[in-house]
Amino acid sequence: MSYTGPGFDPPPPPQSRRRLTVALAALVPGALLGWAVYAAVGGSGDDEGAAGAPSSAPASSRAPSPSSGSGSPSAGPEDEKPGASATAASPSASAPAASGPLKGKVVVIDPGHNPGNFRHTTEINRQVDIGTNRKECDTTGTSTNDGYTEAEFTLDVAHRMRTLLEKQGATVRLTQDADRPFGPCVDERARIGNRAKADAVVSIHADGSGTGNRGFHVILPGAVNAGAADTRPIVGSSRELGERIAGTFVRVTGSAPSNYVGGGTGLVTREDLGGLNLSTVPKVFVECGNMRDSKDAALLTSGAWRQKAAQGISGGIVSFLRE
């Protein structure tokens, strides 16, 4: 997701909320440790030049992914992540939950975009109501310079998360599993979590920012009350979910919080994303890294690192739900 559109809300001051103060106090040392590890294995990336256009490398040159979907989508900046199509489809549900600490809890994982979106540009460009205004149904997402797509990445991480969370006893649903031609649209993605009465919803993404911009960030819903959108009841719980995910992501992956948004906290608040605006249950987006930076791309295309990303995000969800 590239950020050429609306600006960001600055992170709230630490004294505004005791919980946030405690969370960030725990996050900052972890972030510094994560950055030390990150720099040791990959460097800061500050010596990189400008990003080039995505390559149309054949699928055989891409990192392996368990998801279906072939071809290279038209890359380009994306300012919104979820997507829905006009074709209704049931969300992919997990097998019956095992016993475990999360038994009885419902987690919805929202893998950003869809491998088939690039074949349906007319459908994904149609406008949908996100409460504050109207926006495109979805986008194709971004990709690495050698063609590994965001849609492939998000499905891979979602599958890994589903396995981890089911072992904890959670019932897990995916908003899409490459089981539909395109989408779903951003408004429908939000409704899937709402209808499931999910205890937590996490939308998985990877950014498409400039070279040298590195690290992860978690996008939190701002307080929106317009049209069909009213996030006020879920702002606090979503922030707690996001803080816990950010903390575990740093520790498990060794990646640092974003060096280009969030002021080093790994947390960003937005009010322009339909997937958050229309949610009535705790929900955040996780931008796992920047696909257009070669050093971040090396991590995102690594199966071993994607497993760590899945563990980091899942660990934050478990921590949030067990409180």
PDB file of C-alpha atoms in Angstrom:
ATOM      1  CA  MET A   1       0.000   0.000   0.000  1.00  0.00           C
ATOM      2  CA  SER A   2       1.560   3.290  -1.017  1.00  0.00           C
ATOM      3  CA  TYR A   3       0.742   6.471   0.804  1.00  0.00           C
ATOM      4  CA  THR A   4       0.213   9.200  -1.750  1.00  0.00           C
ATOM      5  CA  GLY A   5      -3.311   9.993  -0.604  1.00  0.00           C
ATOM      6  CA  PRO A   6      -4.651  11.370   2.682  1.00  0.00           C
ATOM      7  CA  GLY A   7      -2.206  12.235   5.441  1.00  0.00           C
ATOM      8  CA  PHE A   8      -1.848  10.363   8.650  1.00  0.00           C
ATOM      9  CA  ASP A   9      -2.966  11.192  12.114  1.00  0.00           C
ATOM     10  CA  PRO A  10       0.018  11.478  14.457  1.00  0.00           C
ATOM     11  CA  PRO A  11       0.243   8.802  17.147  1.00  0.00           C
ATOM     12  CA  PRO A  12      -1.507   9.942  20.328  1.00  0.00           C
ATOM     13  CA  PRO A  13       0.767  11.394  23.028  1.00  0.00           C
ATOM     14  CA  PRO A  14       1.988   8.769  25.519  1.00  0.00           C
ATOM     15  CA  GLN A  15       0.328  10.479  28.477  1.00  0.00           C
ATOM     16  CA  SER A  16      -3.093  10.316  26.797  1.00  0.00           C
ATOM     17  CA  ARG A  17      -3.585   6.712  27.734  1.00  0.00           C
ATOM     18  CA  ARG A  18      -1.921   4.627  30.390  1.00  0.00           C
ATOM     19  CA  ARG A  19      -2.287   1.447  28.371  1.00  0.00           C
ATOM     20  CA  LEU A  20      -0.598   3.000  25.358  1.00  0.00           C
ATOM     21  CA  THR A  21       2.205   4.320  27.553  1.00  0.00           C
ATOM     22  CA  VAL A  22       2.864   0.868  28.926  1.00  0.00           C
ATOM     23  CA  ALA A  23       2.607  -0.743  25.519  1.00  0.00           C
ATOM     24  CA  LEU A  24       4.965   1.684  23.852  1.00  0.00           C
ATOM     25  CA  ALA A  25       7.379   1.500  26.746  1.00  0.00           C
ATOM     26  CA  ALA A  26       7.541  -2.214  26.102  1.00  0.00           C
ATOM     27  CA  LEU A  27       7.648  -1.771  22.336  1.00  0.00           C
ATOM     28  CA  VAL A  28      10.493   0.730  22.083  1.00  0.00           C
ATOM     29  CA  PRO A  29      13.209  -1.442  23.671  1.00  0.00           C
ATOM     30  CA  GLY A  30      11.983  -4.356  21.590  1.00  0.00           C
ATOM     31  CA  ALA A  31      12.058  -2.190  18.482  1.00  0.00           C
ATOM     32  CA  LEU A  32      15.620  -1.167  19.170  1.00  0.00           C
ATOM     33  CA  LEU A  33      16.607  -4.789  19.647  1.00  0.00           C
ATOM     34  CA  GLY A  34      14.690  -5.731  16.519  1.00  0.00           C
ATOM     35  CA  TRP A  35      16.429  -2.994  14.566  1.00  0.00           C
ATOM     36  CA  ALA A  36      19.813  -4.172  15.778  1.00  0.00           C
ATOM     37  CA  VAL A  37      19.061  -7.655  14.487  1.00  0.00           C
ATOM     38  CA  TYR A  38      17.548  -6.227  11.314  1.00  0.00           C
ATOM     39  CA  ALA A  39      20.558  -4.047  10.599  1.00  0.00           C
ATOM     40  CA  ALA A  40      22.928  -6.917  11.270  1.00  0.00           C
ATOM     41  CA  VAL A  41      21.288  -9.119   8.665  1.00  0.00           C
ATOM     42  CA  GLY A  42      20.224  -6.558   6.094  1.00  0.00           C
ATOM     43  CA  GLY A  43      21.425  -3.041   6.799  1.00  0.00           C
ATOM     44  CA  SER A  44      19.353   0.099   6.884  1.00  0.00           C
ATOM     45  CA  GLY A  45      18.758   0.369   3.160  1.00  0.00           C
ATOM     46  CA  ASP A  46      19.570   4.068   3.198  1.00  0.00           C
ATOM     47  CA  ASP A  47      22.070   3.572   0.387  1.00  0.00           C
ATOM     48  CA  GLU A  48      19.425   2.359  -2.035  1.00  0.00           C
ATOM     49  CA  GLY A  49      18.378   4.352  -5.087  1.00  0.00           C
ATOM     50  CA  ALA A  50      14.880   5.069  -6.360  1.00  0.00           C
ATOM     51  CA  ALA A  51      12.523   2.169  -6.889  1.00  0.00           C
ATOM     52  CA  GLY A  52      11.972   0.962 -10.397  1.00  0.00           C
ATOM     53  CA  ALA A  53       8.807  -0.317 -12.010  1.00  0.00           C
ATOM     54  CA  PRO A  54       7.700  -3.840 -11.143  1.00  0.00           C
ATOM     55  CA  SER A  55       9.177  -6.456 -13.397  1.00  0.00           C
ATOM     56  CA  SER A  56       7.061  -8.932 -15.299  1.00  0.00           C
ATOM     57  CA  ALA A  57       9.248 -11.843 -14.238  1.00  0.00           C
ATOM     58  CA  PRO A  58       7.653 -15.245 -14.840  1.00  0.00           C
ATOM     59  CA  ALA A  59       6.045 -17.055 -11.952  1.00  0.00           C
ATOM     60  CA  SER A  60       8.941 -19.505 -11.806  1.00  0.00           C
ATOM     61  CA  SER A  61      11.228 -16.710 -10.608  1.00  0.00           C
ATOM     62  CA  ARG A  62       8.981 -15.791  -7.698  1.00  0.00           C
ATOM     63  CA  ALA A  63       9.034 -17.031  -4.159  1.00  0.00           C
ATOM     64  CA  PRO A  64       6.842 -20.120  -3.677  1.00  0.00           C
ATOM     65  CA  SER A  65       3.357 -19.563  -2.352  1.00  0.00           C
ATOM     66  CA  PRO A  66       0.637 -22.022  -1.397  1.00  0.00           C
ATOM     67  CA  SER A  67      -1.989 -19.759  -2.856  1.00  0.00           C
ATOM     68  CA  SER A  68      -3.381 -20.166  -6.322  1.00  0.00           C
ATOM     69  CA  GLY A  69      -3.447 -17.334  -8.789  1.00  0.00           C
ATOM     70  CA  SER A  70      -1.005 -16.766 -11.598  1.00  0.00           C
ATOM     71  CA  GLY A  71       0.099 -13.888 -13.697  1.00  0.00           C
ATOM     72  CA  SER A  72       1.511 -10.574 -12.689  1.00  0.00           C
ATOM     73  CA  PRO A  73      -0.970  -7.885 -11.674  1.00  0.00           C
ATOM     74  CA  SER A  74      -0.592  -4.369 -12.839  1.00  0.00           C
ATOM     75  CA  ALA A  75       1.399  -2.903 -10.034  1.00  0.00           C
ATOM     76  CA  GLY A  76       0.892   0.603  -8.925  1.00  0.00           C
ATOM     77  CA  PRO A  77       0.235   2.542  -5.798  1.00  0.00           C
ATOM     78  CA  GLU A  78      -2.618   1.314  -3.667  1.00  0.00           C
ATOM     79  CA  ASP A  79      -4.201   3.561  -1.134  1.00  0.00           C
ATOM     80  CA  GLU A  80      -6.660   0.996   0.199  1.00  0.00           C
ATOM     81  CA  LYS A  81      -6.273  -2.634   0.948  1.00  0.00           C
ATOM     82  CA  PRO A  82      -9.401  -4.775   1.300  1.00  0.00           C
ATOM     83  CA  GLY A  83     -11.534  -5.580  -1.683  1.00  0.00           C
ATOM     84  CA  ALA A  84     -14.902  -7.046  -2.618  1.00  0.00           C
ATOM     85  CA  SER A  85     -16.455  -8.193  -5.804  1.00  0.00           C
ATOM     86  CA  ALA A  86     -20.002  -8.063  -6.984  1.00  0.00           C
ATOM     87  CA  THR A  87     -20.006 -11.845  -6.679  1.00  0.00           C
ATOM     88  CA  ALA A  88     -20.950 -12.900  -3.168  1.00  0.00           C
ATOM     89  CA  ALA A  89     -18.953 -15.766  -1.722  1.00  0.00           C
ATOM     90  CA  SER A  90     -18.856 -17.391   1.667  1.00  0.00           C
ATOM     91  CA  PRO A  91     -15.733 -16.654   3.676  1.00  0.00           C
ATOM     92  CA  SER A  92     -13.352 -19.553   4.015  1.00  0.00           C
ATOM     93  CA  ALA A  93     -13.937 -21.136   7.428  1.00  0.00           C
ATOM     94  CA  SER A  94     -11.544 -23.224   9.451  1.00  0.00           C
ATOM     95  CA  ALA A  95     -12.027 -26.808  10.535  1.00  0.00           C
ATOM     96  CA  PRO A  96     -13.789 -27.315  13.873  1.00  0.00           C
ATOM     97  CA  ALA A  97     -11.762 -25.590  16.560  1.00  0.00           C
ATOM     98  CA  ALA A  98      -9.502 -27.722  18.716  1.00  0.00           C
ATOM     99  CA  SER A  99      -9.404 -27.335  22.447  1.00  0.00           C
ATOM    100  CA  GLY A 100      -7.020 -24.638  23.577  1.00  0.00           C
ATOM    101  CA  PRO A 101      -6.825 -21.211  25.197  1.00  0.00           C
ATOM    102  CA  LEU A 102      -8.720 -19.607  22.304  1.00  0.00           C
ATOM    103  CA  LYS A 103     -11.567 -22.118  22.153  1.00  0.00           C
ATOM    104  CA  GLY A 104     -14.783 -20.202  21.567  1.00  0.00           C
ATOM    105  CA  LYS A 105     -12.951 -17.230  20.010  1.00  0.00           C
ATOM    106  CA  VAL A 106     -13.468 -16.252  16.371  1.00  0.00           C
ATOM    107  CA  VAL A 107     -10.629 -14.701  14.377  1.00  0.00           C
ATOM    108  CA  VAL A 108     -11.121 -13.356  10.871  1.00  0.00           C
ATOM    109  CA  ILE A 109      -8.000 -13.032   8.721  1.00  0.00           C
ATOM    110  CA  ASP A 110      -8.318 -10.674   5.763  1.00  0.00           C
ATOM    111  CA  PRO A 111      -5.636 -11.423   3.130  1.00  0.00           C
ATOM    112  CA  GLY A 112      -5.314  -8.139   1.246  1.00  0.00           C
ATOM    113  CA  HIS A 113      -6.344  -8.118  -2.420  1.00  0.00           C
ATOM    114  CA  ASN A 114      -6.935 -11.225  -4.511  1.00  0.00           C
ATOM    115  CA  PRO A 115      -4.647 -12.973  -7.019  1.00  0.00           C
ATOM    116  CA  GLY A 116      -7.347 -12.546  -9.687  1.00  0.00           C
ATOM    117  CA  ASN A 117      -7.936  -8.817  -9.206  1.00  0.00           C
ATOM    118  CA  PHE A 118      -5.712  -7.801 -12.111  1.00  0.00           C
ATOM    119  CA  ARG A 119      -8.032  -9.673 -14.492  1.00  0.00           C
ATOM    120  CA  HIS A 120     -11.043  -7.697 -13.245  1.00  0.00           C
ATOM    121  CA  THR A 121     -10.006  -4.056 -13.311  1.00  0.00           C
ATOM    122  CA  THR A 122     -13.489  -2.820 -14.208  1.00  0.00           C
ATOM    123  CA  GLU A 123     -15.061  -4.626 -11.277  1.00  0.00           C
ATOM    124  CA  ILE A 124     -12.472  -3.606  -8.699  1.00  0.00           C
ATOM    125  CA  ASN A 125     -12.548   0.022  -9.821  1.00  0.00           C
ATOM    126  CA  ARG A 126     -16.258   0.441  -9.109  1.00  0.00           C
ATOM    127  CA  GLN A 127     -16.989   2.784  -6.218  1.00  0.00           C
ATOM    128  CA  VAL A 128     -18.306   1.553  -2.875  1.00  0.00           C
ATOM    129  CA  ASP A 129     -19.467   3.461   0.193  1.00  0.00           C
ATOM    130  CA  ILE A 130     -16.905   3.492   3.038  1.00  0.00           C
ATOM    131  CA  GLY A 131     -18.880   5.802   5.319  1.00  0.00           C
ATOM    132  CA  THR A 132     -16.795   8.947   4.940  1.00  0.00           C
ATOM    133  CA  ASN A 133     -16.895   8.887   1.129  1.00  0.00           C
ATOM    134  CA  ARG A 134     -16.802   6.480  -1.792  1.00  0.00           C
ATOM    135  CA  LYS A 135     -13.752   4.534  -2.869  1.00  0.00           C
ATOM    136  CA  GLU A 136     -12.635   1.818  -5.265  1.00  0.00           C
ATOM    137  CA  CYS A 137     -13.857  -1.690  -4.474  1.00  0.00           C
ATOM    138  CA  ASP A 138     -10.284  -2.954  -4.304  1.00  0.00           C
ATOM    139  CA  THR A 139      -6.884  -2.674  -5.982  1.00  0.00           C
ATOM    140  CA  THR A 140      -4.470  -5.194  -7.459  1.00  0.00           C
ATOM    141  CA  GLY A 141      -1.953  -4.534  -4.700  1.00  0.00           C
ATOM    142  CA  THR A 142       1.748  -4.038  -5.156  1.00  0.00           C
ATOM    143  CA  SER A 143       4.628  -6.420  -5.880  1.00  0.00           C
ATOM    144  CA  THR A 144       8.359  -6.790  -5.503  1.00  0.00           C
ATOM    145  CA  ASN A 145      10.504  -5.568  -8.372  1.00  0.00           C
ATOM    146  CA  ASP A 146      10.866  -9.147  -9.630  1.00  0.00           C
ATOM    147  CA  GLY A 147       7.151  -9.888  -9.589  1.00  0.00           C
ATOM    148  CA  TYR A 148       6.228 -11.518  -6.268  1.00  0.00           C
ATOM    149  CA  THR A 149       2.780 -10.105  -5.665  1.00  0.00           C
ATOM    150  CA  GLU A 150       1.228  -8.741  -2.523  1.00  0.00           C
ATOM    151  CA  ALA A 151      -1.805 -10.987  -3.091  1.00  0.00           C
ATOM    152  CA  GLU A 152       0.440 -14.067  -3.058  1.00  0.00           C
ATOM    153  CA  PHE A 153       2.207 -12.836   0.061  1.00  0.00           C
ATOM    154  CA  THR A 154      -0.948 -12.083   2.018  1.00  0.00           C
ATOM    155  CA  LEU A 155      -2.515 -15.473   1.304  1.00  0.00           C
ATOM    156  CA  ASP A 156       0.657 -17.284   2.295  1.00  0.00           C
ATOM    157  CA  VAL A 157       0.859 -15.473   5.637  1.00  0.00           C
ATOM    158  CA  ALA A 158      -2.893 -15.946   6.185  1.00  0.00           C
ATOM    159  CA  HIS A 159      -2.589 -19.712   5.703  1.00  0.00           C
ATOM    160  CA  ARG A 160       0.279 -19.879   8.170  1.00  0.00           C
ATOM    161  CA  MET A 161      -1.663 -17.796  10.694  1.00  0.00           C
ATOM    162  CA  ARG A 162      -4.736 -19.989  10.330  1.00  0.00           C
ATOM    163  CA  THR A 163      -2.699 -23.073  11.216  1.00  0.00           C
ATOM    164  CA  LEU A 164      -1.158 -21.400  14.254  1.00  0.00           C
ATOM    165  CA  LEU A 165      -4.430 -19.976  15.573  1.00  0.00           C
ATOM    166  CA  GLU A 166      -6.388 -23.187  15.077  1.00  0.00           C
ATOM    167  CA  LYS A 167      -3.803 -24.970  17.210  1.00  0.00           C
ATOM    168  CA  GLN A 168      -4.707 -22.473  19.939  1.00  0.00           C
ATOM    169  CA  GLY A 169      -8.359 -23.475  19.625  1.00  0.00           C
ATOM    170  CA  ALA A 170      -9.645 -20.477  17.650  1.00  0.00           C
ATOM    171  CA  THR A 171     -12.230 -20.677  14.914  1.00  0.00           C
ATOM    172  CA  VAL A 172     -10.574 -18.973  11.937  1.00  0.00           C
ATOM    173  CA  ARG A 173     -12.214 -17.534   8.846  1.00  0.00           C
ATOM    174  CA  LEU A 174     -10.589 -15.950   5.803  1.00  0.00           C
ATOM    175  CA  THR A 175     -12.324 -13.202   3.844  1.00  0.00           C
ATOM    176  CA  GLN A 176     -11.007 -14.812   0.662  1.00  0.00           C
ATOM    177  CA  ASP A 177      -8.793 -17.761  -0.197  1.00  0.00           C
ATOM    178  CA  ALA A 178      -8.275 -17.271  -3.943  1.00  0.00           C
ATOM    179  CA  ASP A 179     -11.673 -18.990  -4.147  1.00  0.00           C
ATOM    180  CA  ARG A 180     -13.409 -16.206  -6.081  1.00  0.00           C
ATOM    181  CA  PRO A 181     -12.540 -14.303  -9.270  1.00  0.00           C
ATOM    182  CA  PHE A 182     -11.791 -11.029  -7.496  1.00  0.00           C
ATOM    183  CA  GLY A 183     -12.352  -9.143  -4.251  1.00  0.00           C
ATOM    184  CA  PRO A 184     -14.251  -9.066  -2.009  1.00  0.00           C
ATOM    185  CA  CYS A 185     -14.655  -5.296  -1.911  1.00  0.00           C
ATOM    186  CA  VAL A 186     -13.552  -3.276   1.091  1.00  0.00           C
ATOM    187  CA  ASP A 187     -17.075  -2.861   2.418  1.00  0.00           C
ATOM    188  CA  GLU A 188     -17.825  -6.569   2.127  1.00  0.00           C
ATOM    189  CA  ARG A 189     -14.566  -7.484   3.866  1.00  0.00           C
ATOM    190  CA  ALA A 190     -15.665  -5.422   6.827  1.00  0.00           C
ATOM    191  CA  ARG A 191     -19.103  -7.056   6.815  1.00  0.00           C
ATOM    192  CA  ILE A 192     -17.569 -10.548   6.856  1.00  0.00           C
ATOM    193  CA  GLY A 193     -15.876  -9.797  10.169  1.00  0.00           C
ATOM    194  CA  ASN A 194     -19.002  -8.117  11.506  1.00  0.00           C
ATOM    195  CA  ARG A 195     -21.283 -11.011  10.571  1.00  0.00           C
ATOM    196  CA  ALA A 196     -18.872 -13.478  12.151  1.00  0.00           C
ATOM    197  CA  LYS A 197     -19.022 -11.448  15.389  1.00  0.00           C
ATOM    198  CA  ALA A 198     -15.258 -11.807  15.317  1.00  0.00           C
ATOM    199  CA  ASP A 199     -13.279 -11.267  18.485  1.00  0.00           C
ATOM    200  CA  ALA A 200     -10.439  -9.927  16.332  1.00  0.00           C
ATOM    201  CA  VAL A 201      -9.928  -9.156  12.640  1.00  0.00           C
ATOM    202  CA  VAL A 202      -6.524  -8.606  11.074  1.00  0.00           C
ATOM    203  CA  SER A 203      -6.003  -7.497   7.486  1.00  0.00           C
ATOM    204  CA  ILE A 204      -2.637  -8.615   6.078  1.00  0.00           C
ATOM    205  CA  HIS A 205      -0.712  -6.429   3.626  1.00  0.00           C
ATOM    206  CA  ALA A 206       2.680  -5.376   2.351  1.00  0.00           C
ATOM    207  CA  ASP A 207       3.469  -1.811   1.369  1.00  0.00           C
ATOM    208  CA  GLY A 208       4.481  -0.339  -1.989  1.00  0.00           C
ATOM    209  CA  SER A 209       6.468   2.677  -0.813  1.00  0.00           C
ATOM    210  CA  GLY A 210       9.790   4.051  -2.043  1.00  0.00           C
ATOM    211  CA  THR A 211      13.181   2.423  -1.858  1.00  0.00           C
ATOM    212  CA  GLY A 212      14.859   2.999   1.494  1.00  0.00           C
ATOM    213  CA  ASN A 213      11.503   3.034   3.294  1.00  0.00           C
ATOM    214  CA  ARG A 214      11.622  -0.046   5.466  1.00  0.00           C
ATOM    215  CA  GLY A 215       9.955  -1.814   8.333  1.00  0.00           C
ATOM    216  CA  PHE A 216       6.442  -2.791   9.385  1.00  0.00           C
ATOM    217  CA  HIS A 217       3.554  -0.767  10.729  1.00  0.00           C
ATOM    218  CA  VAL A 218       0.114  -1.505  12.115  1.00  0.00           C
ATOM    219  CA  ILE A 219      -2.774   0.680  10.949  1.00  0.00           C
ATOM    220  CA  LEU A 220      -5.387   1.495  13.584  1.00  0.00           C
ATOM    221  CA  PRO A 221      -8.896   2.889  12.975  1.00  0.00           C
ATOM    222  CA  GLY A 222      -9.418   6.522  13.840  1.00  0.00           C
ATOM    223  CA  ALA A 223     -12.633   7.765  15.435  1.00  0.00           C
ATOM    224  CA  VAL A 224     -15.029   8.046  12.497  1.00  0.00           C
ATOM    225  CA  ASN A 225     -18.735   8.796  12.701  1.00  0.00           C
ATOM    226  CA  ALA A 226     -20.102   9.467   9.235  1.00  0.00           C
ATOM    227  CA  GLY A 227     -22.736   7.795   7.102  1.00  0.00           C
ATOM    228  CA  ALA A 228     -22.618   4.043   7.646  1.00  0.00           C
ATOM    229  CA  ALA A 229     -19.351   4.284   9.583  1.00  0.00           C
ATOM    230  CA  ASP A 230     -19.052   4.558  13.352  1.00  0.00           C
ATOM    231  CA  THR A 231     -15.744   3.274  14.687  1.00  0.00           C
ATOM    232  CA  ARG A 232     -16.012   4.937  18.093  1.00  0.00           C
ATOM    233  CA  PRO A 233     -16.982   1.714  19.938  1.00  0.00           C
ATOM    234  CA  ILE A 234     -13.968  -0.189  18.574  1.00  0.00           C
ATOM    235  CA  VAL A 235     -11.187   2.420  18.582  1.00  0.00           C
ATOM    236  CA  GLY A 236      -9.882   1.462  22.035  1.00  0.00           C
ATOM    237  CA  SER A 237      -9.999  -2.311  21.563  1.00  0.00           C
ATOM    238  CA  SER A 238      -8.489  -2.045  18.078  1.00  0.00           C
ATOM    239  CA  ARG A 239      -5.628   0.033  19.443  1.00  0.00           C
ATOM    240  CA  GLU A 240      -4.925  -2.590  22.091  1.00  0.00           C
ATOM    241  CA  LEU A 241      -4.968  -5.312  19.436  1.00  0.00           C
ATOM    242  CA  GLY A 242      -2.586  -3.280  17.277  1.00  0.00           C
ATOM    243  CA  GLU A 243      -0.194  -2.549  20.134  1.00  0.00           C
ATOM    244  CA  ARG A 244       0.046  -6.218  21.037  1.00  0.00           C
ATOM    245  CA  ILE A 245       0.660  -7.244  17.436  1.00  0.00           C
ATOM    246  CA  ALA A 246       3.341  -4.561  17.003  1.00  0.00           C
ATOM    247  CA  GLY A 247       5.147  -5.717  20.134  1.00  0.00           C
ATOM    248  CA  THR A 248       5.183  -9.399  19.220  1.00  0.00           C
ATOM    249  CA  PHE A 249       6.030  -8.679  15.567  1.00  0.00           C
ATOM    250  CA  VAL A 250       9.200  -6.838  16.614  1.00  0.00           C
ATOM    251  CA  ARG A 251      10.275  -9.603  18.941  1.00  0.00           C
ATOM    252  CA  VAL A 252       9.543 -12.551  16.660  1.00  0.00           C
ATOM    253  CA  THR A 253      10.652 -11.212  13.274  1.00  0.00           C
ATOM    254  CA  GLY A 254      13.507  -8.937  14.350  1.00  0.00           C
ATOM    255  CA  SER A 255      12.111  -6.297  11.990  1.00  0.00           C
ATOM    256  CA  ALA A 256      12.046  -2.680  13.082  1.00  0.00           C
ATOM    257  CA  PRO A 257       8.978  -0.440  13.080  1.00  0.00           C
ATOM    258  CA  SER A 258       8.590   1.633   9.917  1.00  0.00           C
ATOM    259  CA  ASN A 259      11.181   4.338   9.337  1.00  0.00           C
ATOM    260  CA  TYR A 260       8.785   6.410   7.198  1.00  0.00           C
ATOM    261  CA  VAL A 261       5.410   6.460   9.009  1.00  0.00           C
ATOM    262  CA  GLY A 262       4.376   6.131  12.643  1.00  0.00           C
ATOM    263  CA  GLY A 263       7.211   8.072  14.242  1.00  0.00           C
ATOM    264  CA  GLY A 264       9.104   4.906  15.155  1.00  0.00           C
ATOM    265  CA  THR A 265       6.184   3.390  17.093  1.00  0.00           C
ATOM    266  CA  GLY A 266       5.023   1.008  14.371  1.00  0.00           C
ATOM    267  CA  LEU A 267       1.498   2.425  14.843  1.00  0.00           C
ATOM    268  CA  VAL A 268      -0.416   4.622  12.388  1.00  0.00           C
ATOM    269  CA  THR A 269      -4.004   5.872  12.672  1.00  0.00           C
ATOM    270  CA  ARG A 270      -6.125   6.328   9.542  1.00  0.00           C
ATOM    271  CA  GLU A 271      -9.686   7.386   8.883  1.00  0.00           C
ATOM    272  CA  ASP A 272      -9.851   6.758   5.137  1.00  0.00           C
ATOM    273  CA  LEU A 273      -9.898   2.948   4.901  1.00  0.00           C
ATOM    274  CA  GLY A 274     -13.263   1.311   4.357  1.00  0.00           C
ATOM    275  CA  GLY A 275     -12.122  -1.977   5.841  1.00  0.00           C
ATOM    276  CA  LEU A 276     -11.624  -0.187   9.164  1.00  0.00           C
ATOM    277  CA  ASN A 277     -14.336   2.471   8.937  1.00  0.00           C
ATOM    278  CA  LEU A 278     -17.125  -0.083   8.468  1.00  0.00           C
ATOM    279  CA  SER A 279     -15.927  -2.575  11.067  1.00  0.00           C
ATOM    280  CA  THR A 280     -17.979  -3.064  14.219  1.00  0.00           C
ATOM    281  CA  VAL A 281     -15.448  -5.454  15.792  1.00  0.00           C
ATOM    282  CA  PRO A 282     -11.784  -4.898  16.769  1.00  0.00           C
ATOM    283  CA  LYS A 283      -9.752  -4.678  13.579  1.00  0.00           C
ATOM    284  CA  VAL A 284      -6.318  -3.546  12.376  1.00  0.00           C
ATOM    285  CA  PHE A 285      -4.236  -3.693   9.212  1.00  0.00           C
ATOM    286  CA  VAL A 286      -0.650  -4.984   9.325  1.00  0.00           C
ATOM    287  CA  GLU A 287       1.781  -3.724   6.671  1.00  0.00           C
ATOM    288  CA  CYS A 288       4.488  -6.366   7.072  1.00  0.00           C
ATOM    289  CA  GLY A 289       7.174  -4.537   5.110  1.00  0.00           C
ATOM    290  CA  ASN A 290       7.863  -2.593   1.924  1.00  0.00           C
ATOM    291  CA  MET A 291       7.891  -4.742  -1.203  1.00  0.00           C
ATOM    292  CA  ARG A 292       9.552  -2.027  -3.255  1.00  0.00           C
ATOM    293  CA  ASP A 293      12.682  -1.907  -1.106  1.00  0.00           C
ATOM    294  CA  SER A 294      15.114  -4.676  -2.053  1.00  0.00           C
ATOM    295  CA  LYS A 295      16.138  -5.466   1.518  1.00  0.00           C
ATOM    296  CA  ASP A 296      12.560  -5.690   2.784  1.00  0.00           C
ATOM    297  CA  ALA A 297      11.632  -7.653  -0.360  1.00  0.00           C
ATOM    298  CA  ALA A 298      14.301 -10.233   0.494  1.00  0.00           C
ATOM    299  CA  LEU A 299      12.491 -10.836   3.777  1.00  0.00           C
ATOM    300  CA  LEU A 300       8.977 -10.854   2.340  1.00  0.00           C
ATOM    301  CA  THR A 301       9.927 -13.432  -0.299  1.00  0.00           C
ATOM    302  CA  SER A 302      11.477 -15.757   2.283  1.00  0.00           C
ATOM    303  CA  GLY A 303       9.246 -18.571   3.477  1.00  0.00           C
ATOM    304  CA  ALA A 304      11.132 -18.732   6.771  1.00  0.00           C
ATOM    305  CA  TRP A 305      10.551 -15.018   7.387  1.00  0.00           C
ATOM    306  CA  ARG A 306       6.879 -15.281   6.415  1.00  0.00           C
ATOM    307  CA  GLN A 307       6.513 -17.972   9.066  1.00  0.00           C
ATOM    308  CA  LYS A 308       7.993 -15.563  11.613  1.00  0.00           C
ATOM    309  CA  ALA A 309       5.599 -12.852  10.426  1.00  0.00           C
ATOM    310  CA  ALA A 310       2.663 -15.230  10.891  1.00  0.00           C
ATOM    311  CA  GLN A 311       3.932 -16.133  14.361  1.00  0.00           C
ATOM    312  CA  GLY A 312       4.398 -12.479  15.312  1.00  0.00           C
ATOM    313  CA  ILE A 313       0.917 -11.447  14.226  1.00  0.00           C
ATOM    314  CA  SER A 314      -0.735 -14.540  15.673  1.00  0.00           C
ATOM    315  CA  GLY A 315       1.124 -14.082  18.944  1.00  0.00           C
ATOM    316  CA  GLY A 316      -0.281 -10.575  19.255  1.00  0.00           C
ATOM    317  CA  ILE A 317      -3.795 -11.849  18.587  1.00  0.00           C
ATOM    318  CA  VAL A 318      -3.428 -14.587  21.211  1.00  0.00           C
ATOM    319  CA  SER A 319      -2.145 -12.057  23.744  1.00  0.00           C
ATOM    320  CA  PHE A 320      -5.082  -9.743  23.016  1.00  0.00           C
ATOM    321  CA  LEU A 321      -7.722 -12.480  23.238  1.00  0.00           C
ATOM    322  CA  ARG A 322      -6.349 -14.088  26.394  1.00  0.00           C
ATOM    323  CA  GLU A 323      -6.336 -10.856  28.412  1.00  0.00           C
TER     324      GLU A 323
END
